[in-house]
Short mmCIF file of C-alpha atoms and ligand atoms in Angstrom, two decimals:
data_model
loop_
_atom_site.label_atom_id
_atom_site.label_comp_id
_atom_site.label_asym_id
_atom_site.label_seq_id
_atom_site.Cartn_x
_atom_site.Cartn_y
_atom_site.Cartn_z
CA UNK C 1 24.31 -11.05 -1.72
CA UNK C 2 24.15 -13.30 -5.11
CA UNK C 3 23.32 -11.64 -8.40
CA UNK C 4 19.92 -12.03 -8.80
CA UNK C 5 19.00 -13.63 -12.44
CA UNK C 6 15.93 -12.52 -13.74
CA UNK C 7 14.10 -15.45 -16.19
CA UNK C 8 13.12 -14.38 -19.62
CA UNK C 9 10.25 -17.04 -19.74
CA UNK C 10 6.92 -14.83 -20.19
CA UNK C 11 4.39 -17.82 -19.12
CA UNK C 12 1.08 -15.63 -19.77
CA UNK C 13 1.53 -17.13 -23.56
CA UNK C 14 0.67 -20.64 -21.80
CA UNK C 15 -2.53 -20.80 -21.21
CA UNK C 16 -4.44 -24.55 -21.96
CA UNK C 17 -7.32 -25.16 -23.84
CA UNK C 18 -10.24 -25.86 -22.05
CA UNK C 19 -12.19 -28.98 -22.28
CA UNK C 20 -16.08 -28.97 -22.07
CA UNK C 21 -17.01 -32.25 -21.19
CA UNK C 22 -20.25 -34.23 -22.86
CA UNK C 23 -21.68 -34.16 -19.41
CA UNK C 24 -21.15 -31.57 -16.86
CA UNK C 25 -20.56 -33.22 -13.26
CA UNK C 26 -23.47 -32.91 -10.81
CA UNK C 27 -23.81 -32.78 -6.73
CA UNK C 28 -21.13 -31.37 -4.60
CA UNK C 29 -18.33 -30.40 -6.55
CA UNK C 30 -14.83 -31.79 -4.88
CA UNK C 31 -10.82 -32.04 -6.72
CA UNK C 32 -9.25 -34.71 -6.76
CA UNK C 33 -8.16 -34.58 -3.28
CA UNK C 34 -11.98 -33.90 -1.82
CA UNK C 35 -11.46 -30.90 -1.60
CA UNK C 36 -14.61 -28.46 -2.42
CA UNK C 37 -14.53 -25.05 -4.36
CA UNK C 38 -15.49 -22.21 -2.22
CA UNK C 39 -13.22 -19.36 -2.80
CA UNK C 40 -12.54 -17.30 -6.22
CA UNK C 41 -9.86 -14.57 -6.49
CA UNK C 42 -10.13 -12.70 -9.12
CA UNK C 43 -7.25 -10.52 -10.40
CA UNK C 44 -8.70 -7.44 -11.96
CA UNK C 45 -5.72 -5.83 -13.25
CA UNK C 46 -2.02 -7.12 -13.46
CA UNK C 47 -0.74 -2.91 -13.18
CA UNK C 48 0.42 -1.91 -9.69
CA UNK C 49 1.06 1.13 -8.65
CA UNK C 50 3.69 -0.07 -5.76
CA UNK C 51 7.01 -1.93 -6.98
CA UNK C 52 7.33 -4.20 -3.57
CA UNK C 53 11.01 -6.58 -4.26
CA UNK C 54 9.10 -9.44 -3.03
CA UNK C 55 6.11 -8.94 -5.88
CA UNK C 56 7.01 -6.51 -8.38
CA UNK C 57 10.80 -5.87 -8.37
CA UNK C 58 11.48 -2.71 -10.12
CA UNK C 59 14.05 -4.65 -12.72
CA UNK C 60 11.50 -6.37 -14.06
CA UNK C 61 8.57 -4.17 -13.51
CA UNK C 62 9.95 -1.03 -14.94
CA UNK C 63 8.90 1.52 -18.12
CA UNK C 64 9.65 -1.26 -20.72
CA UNK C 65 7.45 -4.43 -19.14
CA UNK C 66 4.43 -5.36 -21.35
CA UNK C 67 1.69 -5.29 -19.45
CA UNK C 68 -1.79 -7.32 -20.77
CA UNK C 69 -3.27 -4.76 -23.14
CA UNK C 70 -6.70 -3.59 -22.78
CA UNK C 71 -8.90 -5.55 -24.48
CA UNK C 72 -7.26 -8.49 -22.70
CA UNK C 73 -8.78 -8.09 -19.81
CA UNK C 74 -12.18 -9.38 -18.79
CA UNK C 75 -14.95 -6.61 -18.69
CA UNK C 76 -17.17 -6.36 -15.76
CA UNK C 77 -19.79 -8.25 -17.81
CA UNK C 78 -17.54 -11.13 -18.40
CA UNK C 79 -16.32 -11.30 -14.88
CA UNK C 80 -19.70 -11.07 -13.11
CA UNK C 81 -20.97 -14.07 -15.85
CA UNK C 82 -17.95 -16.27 -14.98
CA UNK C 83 -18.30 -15.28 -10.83
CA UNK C 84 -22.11 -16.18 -11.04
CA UNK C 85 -21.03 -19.33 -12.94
CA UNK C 86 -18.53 -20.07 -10.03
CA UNK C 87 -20.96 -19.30 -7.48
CA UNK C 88 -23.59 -22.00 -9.59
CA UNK C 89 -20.83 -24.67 -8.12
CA UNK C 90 -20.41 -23.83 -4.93
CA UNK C 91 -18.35 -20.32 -4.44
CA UNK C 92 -19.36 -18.04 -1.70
CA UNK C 93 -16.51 -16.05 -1.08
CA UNK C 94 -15.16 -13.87 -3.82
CA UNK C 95 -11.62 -11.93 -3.16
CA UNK C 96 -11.09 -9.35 -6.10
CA UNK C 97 -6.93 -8.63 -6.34
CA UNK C 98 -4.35 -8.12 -8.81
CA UNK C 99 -1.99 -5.96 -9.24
CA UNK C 100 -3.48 -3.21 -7.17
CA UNK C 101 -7.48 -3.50 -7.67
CA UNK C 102 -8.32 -0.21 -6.95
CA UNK C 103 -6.51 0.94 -10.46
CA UNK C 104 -9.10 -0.65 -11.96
CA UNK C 105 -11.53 1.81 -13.95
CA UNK C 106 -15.08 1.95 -11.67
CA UNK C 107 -14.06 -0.74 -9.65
CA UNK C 108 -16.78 0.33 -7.49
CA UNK C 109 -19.55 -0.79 -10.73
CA UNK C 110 -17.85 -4.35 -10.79
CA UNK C 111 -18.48 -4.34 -6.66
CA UNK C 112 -21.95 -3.41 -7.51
CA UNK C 113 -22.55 -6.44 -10.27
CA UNK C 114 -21.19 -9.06 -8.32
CA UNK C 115 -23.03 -7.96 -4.46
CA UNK C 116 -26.35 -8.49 -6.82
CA UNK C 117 -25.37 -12.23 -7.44
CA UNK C 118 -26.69 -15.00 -4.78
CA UNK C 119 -25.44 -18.76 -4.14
CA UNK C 120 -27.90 -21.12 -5.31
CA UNK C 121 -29.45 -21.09 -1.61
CA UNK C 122 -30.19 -17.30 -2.10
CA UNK C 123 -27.49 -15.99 0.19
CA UNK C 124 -25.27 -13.00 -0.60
CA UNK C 125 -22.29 -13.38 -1.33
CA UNK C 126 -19.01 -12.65 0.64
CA UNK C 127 -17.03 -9.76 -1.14
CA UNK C 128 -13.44 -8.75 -0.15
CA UNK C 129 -10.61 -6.71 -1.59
CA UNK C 130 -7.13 -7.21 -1.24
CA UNK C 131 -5.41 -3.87 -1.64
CA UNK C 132 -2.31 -1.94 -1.23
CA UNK C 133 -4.58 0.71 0.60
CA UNK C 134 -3.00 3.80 -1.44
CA UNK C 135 -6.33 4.72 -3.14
CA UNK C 136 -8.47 3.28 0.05
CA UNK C 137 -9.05 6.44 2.23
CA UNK C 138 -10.57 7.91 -1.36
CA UNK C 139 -12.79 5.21 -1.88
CA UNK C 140 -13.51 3.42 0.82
CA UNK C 141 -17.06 4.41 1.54
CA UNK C 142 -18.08 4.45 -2.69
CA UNK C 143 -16.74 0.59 -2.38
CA UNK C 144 -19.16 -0.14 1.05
CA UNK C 145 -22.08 1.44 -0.48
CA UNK C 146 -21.48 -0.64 -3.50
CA UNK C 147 -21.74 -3.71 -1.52
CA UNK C 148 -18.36 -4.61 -0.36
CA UNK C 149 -18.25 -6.38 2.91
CA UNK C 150 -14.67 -6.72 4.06
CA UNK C 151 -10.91 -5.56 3.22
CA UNK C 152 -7.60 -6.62 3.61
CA UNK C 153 -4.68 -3.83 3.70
CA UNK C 154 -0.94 -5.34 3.02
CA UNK C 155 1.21 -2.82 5.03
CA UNK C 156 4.91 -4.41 5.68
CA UNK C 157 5.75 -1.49 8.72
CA UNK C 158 4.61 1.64 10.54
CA UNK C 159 8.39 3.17 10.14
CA UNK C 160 8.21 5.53 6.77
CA UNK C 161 11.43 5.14 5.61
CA UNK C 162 10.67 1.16 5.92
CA UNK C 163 7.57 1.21 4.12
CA UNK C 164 8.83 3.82 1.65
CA UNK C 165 11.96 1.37 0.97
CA UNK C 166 9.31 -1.93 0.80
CA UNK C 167 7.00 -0.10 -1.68
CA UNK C 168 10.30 0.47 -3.54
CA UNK C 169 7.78 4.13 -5.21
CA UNK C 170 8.61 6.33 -2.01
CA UNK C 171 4.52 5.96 -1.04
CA UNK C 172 4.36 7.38 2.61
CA UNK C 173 2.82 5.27 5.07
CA UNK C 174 0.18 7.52 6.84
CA UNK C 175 -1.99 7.79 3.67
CA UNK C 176 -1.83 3.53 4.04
CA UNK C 177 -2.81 4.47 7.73
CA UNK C 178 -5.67 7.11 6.79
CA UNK C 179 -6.99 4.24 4.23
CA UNK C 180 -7.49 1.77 6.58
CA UNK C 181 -8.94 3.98 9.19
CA UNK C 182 -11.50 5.12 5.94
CA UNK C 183 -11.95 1.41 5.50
CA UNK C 184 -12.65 0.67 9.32
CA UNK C 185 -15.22 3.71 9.37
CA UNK C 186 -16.88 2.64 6.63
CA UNK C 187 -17.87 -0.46 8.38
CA UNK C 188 -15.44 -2.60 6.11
CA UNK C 189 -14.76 -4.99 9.00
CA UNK C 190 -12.89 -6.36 10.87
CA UNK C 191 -10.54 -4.56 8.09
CA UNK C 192 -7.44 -7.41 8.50
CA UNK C 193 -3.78 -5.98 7.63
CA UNK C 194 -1.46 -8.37 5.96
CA UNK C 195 2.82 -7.83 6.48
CA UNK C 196 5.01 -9.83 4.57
CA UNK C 197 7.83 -10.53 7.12
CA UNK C 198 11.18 -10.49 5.24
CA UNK C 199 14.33 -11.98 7.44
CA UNK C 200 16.59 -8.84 7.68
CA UNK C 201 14.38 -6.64 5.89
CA UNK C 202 10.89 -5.63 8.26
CA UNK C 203 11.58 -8.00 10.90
CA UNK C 204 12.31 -5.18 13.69
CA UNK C 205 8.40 -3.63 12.66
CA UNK C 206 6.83 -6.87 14.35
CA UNK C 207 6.22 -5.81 17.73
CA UNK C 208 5.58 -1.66 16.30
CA UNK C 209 2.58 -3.34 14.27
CA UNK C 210 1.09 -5.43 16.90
CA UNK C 211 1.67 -2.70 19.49
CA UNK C 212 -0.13 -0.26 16.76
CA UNK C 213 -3.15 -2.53 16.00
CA UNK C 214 -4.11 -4.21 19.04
CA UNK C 215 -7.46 -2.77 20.43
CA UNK C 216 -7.86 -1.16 17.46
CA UNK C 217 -10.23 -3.52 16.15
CA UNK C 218 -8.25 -4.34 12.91
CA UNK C 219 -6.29 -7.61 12.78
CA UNK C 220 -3.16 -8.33 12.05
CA UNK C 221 -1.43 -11.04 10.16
CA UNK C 222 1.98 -11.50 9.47
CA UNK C 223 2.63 -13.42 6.25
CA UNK C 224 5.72 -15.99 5.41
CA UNK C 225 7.80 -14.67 2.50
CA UNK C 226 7.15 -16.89 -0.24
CA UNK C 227 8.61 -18.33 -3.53
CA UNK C 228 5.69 -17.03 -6.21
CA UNK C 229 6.50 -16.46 -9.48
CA UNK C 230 9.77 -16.62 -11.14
CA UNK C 231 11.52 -12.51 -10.35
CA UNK C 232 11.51 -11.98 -6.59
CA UNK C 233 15.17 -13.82 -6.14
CA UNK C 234 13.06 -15.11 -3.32
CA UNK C 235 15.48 -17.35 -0.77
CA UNK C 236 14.64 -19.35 2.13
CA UNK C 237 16.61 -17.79 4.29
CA UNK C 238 14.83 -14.64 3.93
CA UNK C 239 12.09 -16.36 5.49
CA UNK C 240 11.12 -15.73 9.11
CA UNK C 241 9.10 -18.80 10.19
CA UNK C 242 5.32 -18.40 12.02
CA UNK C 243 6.81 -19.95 14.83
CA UNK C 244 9.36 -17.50 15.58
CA UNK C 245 7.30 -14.70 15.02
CA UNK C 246 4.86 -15.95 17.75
CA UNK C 247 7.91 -16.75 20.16
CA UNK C 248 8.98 -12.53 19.80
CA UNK C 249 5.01 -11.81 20.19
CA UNK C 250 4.66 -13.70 22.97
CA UNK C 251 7.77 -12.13 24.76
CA UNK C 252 5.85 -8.78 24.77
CA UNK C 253 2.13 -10.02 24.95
CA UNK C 254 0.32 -12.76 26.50
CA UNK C 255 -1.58 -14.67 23.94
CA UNK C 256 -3.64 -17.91 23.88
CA UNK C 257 -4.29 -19.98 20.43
CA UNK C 258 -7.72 -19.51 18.98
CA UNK C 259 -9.92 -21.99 16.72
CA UNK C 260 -10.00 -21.51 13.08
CA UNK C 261 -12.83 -19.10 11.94
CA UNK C 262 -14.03 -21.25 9.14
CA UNK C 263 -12.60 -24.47 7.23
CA UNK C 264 -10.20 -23.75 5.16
CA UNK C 265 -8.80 -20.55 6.86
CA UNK C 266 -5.46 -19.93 6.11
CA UNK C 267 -4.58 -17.87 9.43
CA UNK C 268 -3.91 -19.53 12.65
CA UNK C 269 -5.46 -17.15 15.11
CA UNK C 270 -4.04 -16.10 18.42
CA UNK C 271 -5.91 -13.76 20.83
CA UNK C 272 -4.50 -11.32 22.88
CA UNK C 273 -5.65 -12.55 26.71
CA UNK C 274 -6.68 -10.06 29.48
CA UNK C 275 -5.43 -9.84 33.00
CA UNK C 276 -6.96 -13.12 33.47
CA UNK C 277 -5.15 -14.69 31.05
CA UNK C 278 -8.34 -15.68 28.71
CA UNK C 279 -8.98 -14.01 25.24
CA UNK C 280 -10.13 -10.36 25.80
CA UNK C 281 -12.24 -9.66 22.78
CA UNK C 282 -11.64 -6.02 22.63
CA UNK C 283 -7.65 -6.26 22.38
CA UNK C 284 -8.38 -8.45 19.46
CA UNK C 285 -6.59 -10.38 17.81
CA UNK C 286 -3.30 -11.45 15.28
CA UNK C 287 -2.90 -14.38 13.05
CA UNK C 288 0.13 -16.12 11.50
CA UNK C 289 -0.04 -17.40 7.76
CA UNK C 290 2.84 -19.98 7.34
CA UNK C 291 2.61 -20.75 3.45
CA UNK C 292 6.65 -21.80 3.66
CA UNK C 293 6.67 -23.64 6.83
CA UNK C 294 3.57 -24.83 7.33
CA UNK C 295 1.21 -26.12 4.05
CA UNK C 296 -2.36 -25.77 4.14
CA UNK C 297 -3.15 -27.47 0.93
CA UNK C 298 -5.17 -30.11 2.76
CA UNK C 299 -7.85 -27.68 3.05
CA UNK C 300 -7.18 -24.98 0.12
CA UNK C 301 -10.09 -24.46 -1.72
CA UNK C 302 -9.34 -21.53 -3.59
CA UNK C 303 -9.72 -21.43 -7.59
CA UNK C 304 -8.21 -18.30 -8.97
CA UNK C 305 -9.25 -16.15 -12.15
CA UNK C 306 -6.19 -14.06 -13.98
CA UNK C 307 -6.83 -10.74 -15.53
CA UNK C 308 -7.26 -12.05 -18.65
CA UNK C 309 -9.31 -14.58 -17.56
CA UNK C 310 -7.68 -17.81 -17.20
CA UNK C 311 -8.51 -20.43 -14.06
CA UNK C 312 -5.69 -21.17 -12.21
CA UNK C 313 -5.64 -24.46 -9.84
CA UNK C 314 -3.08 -22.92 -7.11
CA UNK C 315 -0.54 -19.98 -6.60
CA UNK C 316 2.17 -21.85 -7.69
CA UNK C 317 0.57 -23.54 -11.27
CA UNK C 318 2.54 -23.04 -14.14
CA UNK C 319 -0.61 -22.89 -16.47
CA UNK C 320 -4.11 -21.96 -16.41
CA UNK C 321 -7.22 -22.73 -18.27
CA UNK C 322 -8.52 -20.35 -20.96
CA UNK C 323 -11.54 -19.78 -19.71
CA UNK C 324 -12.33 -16.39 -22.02
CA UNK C 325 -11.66 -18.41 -24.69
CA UNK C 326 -15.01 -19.80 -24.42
CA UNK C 327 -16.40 -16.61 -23.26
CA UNK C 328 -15.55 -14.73 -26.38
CA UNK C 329 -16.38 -18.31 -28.71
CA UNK C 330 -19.75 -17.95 -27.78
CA UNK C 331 -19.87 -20.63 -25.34
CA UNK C 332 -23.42 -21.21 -23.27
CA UNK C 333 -23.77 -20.96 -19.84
CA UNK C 334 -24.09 -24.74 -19.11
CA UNK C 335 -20.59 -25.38 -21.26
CA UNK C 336 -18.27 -22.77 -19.13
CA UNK C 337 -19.98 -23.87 -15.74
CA UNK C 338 -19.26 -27.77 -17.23
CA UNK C 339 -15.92 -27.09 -18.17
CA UNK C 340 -14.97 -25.62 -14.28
CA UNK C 341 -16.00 -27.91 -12.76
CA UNK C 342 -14.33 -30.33 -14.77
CA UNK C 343 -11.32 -28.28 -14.05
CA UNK C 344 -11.79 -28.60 -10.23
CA UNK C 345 -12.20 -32.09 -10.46
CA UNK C 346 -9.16 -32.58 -12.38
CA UNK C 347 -7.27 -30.68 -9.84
CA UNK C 348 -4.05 -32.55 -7.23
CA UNK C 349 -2.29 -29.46 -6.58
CA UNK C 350 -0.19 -29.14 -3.51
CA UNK C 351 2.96 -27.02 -4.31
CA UNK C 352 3.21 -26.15 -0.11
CA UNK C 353 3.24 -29.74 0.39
CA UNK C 354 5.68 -31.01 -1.64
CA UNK C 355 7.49 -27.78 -1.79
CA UNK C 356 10.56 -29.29 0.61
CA UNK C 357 11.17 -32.67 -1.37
CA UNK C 358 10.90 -30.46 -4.69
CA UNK C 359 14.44 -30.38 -6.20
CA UNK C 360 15.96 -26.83 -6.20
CA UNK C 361 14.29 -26.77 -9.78
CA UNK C 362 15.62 -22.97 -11.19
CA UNK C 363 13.47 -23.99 -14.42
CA UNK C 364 9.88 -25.06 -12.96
CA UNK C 365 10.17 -21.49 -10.67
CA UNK C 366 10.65 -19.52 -13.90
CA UNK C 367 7.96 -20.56 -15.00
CA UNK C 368 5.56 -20.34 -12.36
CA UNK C 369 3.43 -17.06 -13.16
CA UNK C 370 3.91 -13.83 -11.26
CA UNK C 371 1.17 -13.02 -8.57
CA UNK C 372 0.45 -9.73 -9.47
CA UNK C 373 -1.35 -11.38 -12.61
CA UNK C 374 -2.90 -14.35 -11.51
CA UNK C 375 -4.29 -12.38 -7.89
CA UNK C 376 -2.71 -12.67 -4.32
N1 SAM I 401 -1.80 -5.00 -4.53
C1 SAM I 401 -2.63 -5.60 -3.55
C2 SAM I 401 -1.93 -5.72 -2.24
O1 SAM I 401 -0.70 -5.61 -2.20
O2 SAM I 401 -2.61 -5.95 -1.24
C3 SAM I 401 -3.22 -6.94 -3.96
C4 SAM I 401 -2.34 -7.89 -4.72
S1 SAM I 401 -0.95 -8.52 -3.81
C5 SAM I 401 -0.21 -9.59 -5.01
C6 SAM I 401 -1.76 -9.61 -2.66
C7 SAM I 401 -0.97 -9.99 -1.44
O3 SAM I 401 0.11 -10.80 -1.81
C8 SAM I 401 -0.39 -8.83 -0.65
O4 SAM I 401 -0.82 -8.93 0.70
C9 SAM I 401 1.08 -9.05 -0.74
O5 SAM I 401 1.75 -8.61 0.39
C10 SAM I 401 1.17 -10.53 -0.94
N2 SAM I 401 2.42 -10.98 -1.56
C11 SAM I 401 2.94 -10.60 -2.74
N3 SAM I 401 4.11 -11.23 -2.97
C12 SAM I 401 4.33 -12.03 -1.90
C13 SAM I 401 5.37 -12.93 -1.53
N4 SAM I 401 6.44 -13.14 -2.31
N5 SAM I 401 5.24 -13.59 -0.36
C14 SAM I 401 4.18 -13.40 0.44
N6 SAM I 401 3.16 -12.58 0.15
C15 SAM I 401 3.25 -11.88 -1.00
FE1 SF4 I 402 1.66 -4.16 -5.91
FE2 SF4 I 402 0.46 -5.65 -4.12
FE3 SF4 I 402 2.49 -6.64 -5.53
FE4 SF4 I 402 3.01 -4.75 -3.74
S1 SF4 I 402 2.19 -6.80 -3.31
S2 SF4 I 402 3.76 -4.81 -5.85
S3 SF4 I 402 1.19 -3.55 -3.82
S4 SF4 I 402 0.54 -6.07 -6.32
FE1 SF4 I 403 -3.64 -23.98 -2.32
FE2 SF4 I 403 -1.61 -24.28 -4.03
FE3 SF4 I 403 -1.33 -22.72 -1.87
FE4 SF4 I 403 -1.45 -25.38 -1.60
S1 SF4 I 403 0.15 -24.24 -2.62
S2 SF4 I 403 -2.54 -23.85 -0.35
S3 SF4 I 403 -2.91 -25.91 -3.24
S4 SF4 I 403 -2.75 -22.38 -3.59
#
């Protein structure tokens, strides 16, 4: 293997200067590529207690990293004002991430302030959590009652020593298991699983997962390695495609291709079929989320917020917006909500496109933020 080079480049320092525009832009909001604004992650701390290679390698991440200190992160208050600012132009869905989001200090309050917020039509919002599911079976049913609909638990393999190895802190995998079973009890569904399939790594815990999960109600998706931020050593050939991991799915299980759930969705779906070869509903189902080999810009409309409350245009942006700038400057409502959508107007990105024909560019993926700060 090639000695992994870790960049110096610390790109939180980077953050733009936000422009609030004369006049804020009215009617459906769309980028620059039509696209509207529907989803907002929100990354509510960039601490983690998991040190996964592929996220938060244990070289960089270790007792000397400088993590955002405290009173650069957003408070509840600010992130509920900027979500029900979002939600003025057209977000329904929130996802709240990080780093792992159930570190956060009464994560279950910030739950509570954003369930109470409604889209300008008076519907509730849809509220998720992306977790690493360590802290789930303890507060699973505090988070439901708080009003969170739905989570998603990343897992990367049912073996312990695998999982132990993947979450690089020796966390054992049934307490993962017990949290998602909390989460599925308290009505937290479908709860959805995410594995990161690494080439040579968890590829042998494929068919273990899927065997585990279907009829259990919970789905599955296996996830494409990818190339975020700059200290992962990430390389293409530690990539299993979609395509192959439906070819070793379909060996073992008959499966027929479903219809996205919504626009937009990342996942393409596959059932598991019955003895009659159609979808059987209660075997569920598994999805496939090709991010390397298969781009999904052409529908992405996901804004992201960093802990310290910058807007980020994609995964893969070098820079975000400074939207607590204006927060904390005493900007009015009808100024930050201006300035977003300005933002989202302004916005071409399409790293998963363009990805291939980028040059092998060692400088542009040092400086692409890490994803524990700017929210899976
Ligand atoms: N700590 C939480 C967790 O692990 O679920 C939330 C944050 S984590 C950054 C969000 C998601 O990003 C997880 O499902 C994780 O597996 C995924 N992820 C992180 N690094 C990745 C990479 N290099 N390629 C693909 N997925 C990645
Ligand atoms: Fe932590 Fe999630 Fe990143 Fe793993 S993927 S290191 S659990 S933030
Ligand atoms: Fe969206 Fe950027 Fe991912 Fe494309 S690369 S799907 S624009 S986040």
């Amino acid at each position: 293997m090639g000695e992994r080079v870790i960049p110096l480049i610390d790109q939180r320092a980077a953050a733009r200067w936000v422009p609030v525009p004369a006049f804020a832009p009215t009617g459906e909001l769309l980028d620059a590529r039509g696209r509207p604004l529907h989803d907002l992650r929100i990354s509510v701390t960039d601490r983690c207690n998991f040190r996964c290679s592929y996220c938060m390698p244990k070289e960089v991440f270790d007792s000397r990293y400088q993590y955002l200190p405290h009173g650069d992160l957003l408070s509840f208050e600010e992130i509920t004002r900027l979500a029900r600012l979002f939600v003025a132009r057209g977000v329904t869905k929130l996802r709240l991430t990080g780093g792992e989001p159930l570190l956060r200090k009464g994560i279950e309050r910030l739950v509570g302030q954003l369930a109470a917020l409604r889209t300008p039509g008076g519907e509730p919002l849809d509220i998720t959590l992306t977790t690493n599911g360590a802290l789930l079976a303890r507060k699973a049913a505090t988070l439901a009652a708080a009003g969170l609909r739905r989570v998603t638990v990343s897992l990367d393999g049912l073996q312990d020593e695998v999982f132990r190895r993947m979450n690089d802190v020796q966390f054992p995998v049934a307490e993962v298991l017990a949290g998602i079973e909390a989460a599925h009890a308290a009505g937290l569904a479908p709860v959805k699983v995410n594995m990161v399939v690494k080439r040579g790594t968890n590829e042998h815990e494929i068919l273990p997962m899927a065997r585990h999960f279907r009829g259990s109600g919970i789905t599955l998706r296996f996830i494409e390695y990818m190339d975020v931020g700059a200290t992962n050593g990430w390389r293409m050939d530690e990539v299993l495609p979609s395509a192959e991991v439906v070819r070793r799915l379909q060996a073992e299980f008959p499966l027929v291709a479903l219809d996205p759930a919504a626009p937009g969705e990342t996942a393409e779906r596959w059932g598991h079929a019955g003895a009659d070869g159609r979808h059987d509903p209660a075997l569920g189902e598994v999805g496939v989320i090709s991010s390397v080999t298969h781009a999904f810009c052409g529908g992405c409309s996901r804004a992201r917020l960093s802990t310290d409350g910058r807007m980020y245009l994609c995964l893969f942006a070098t820079q975000g917006y400074d939207l607590r700038a204006l927060l904390r400057g005493g900007a009015g409502d009808e100024a930050i909500a201006g300035a977003i959508a300005a933002l989202w107007q302004g916005r071409a990105d399409r790293y998963s496109e363009l990805r291939a024909s980028l040059p092998a560019d060692a400088e542009g993926g040092a400086r692409r933020v890490e994803m524990s700060y700017i929210g899976g």
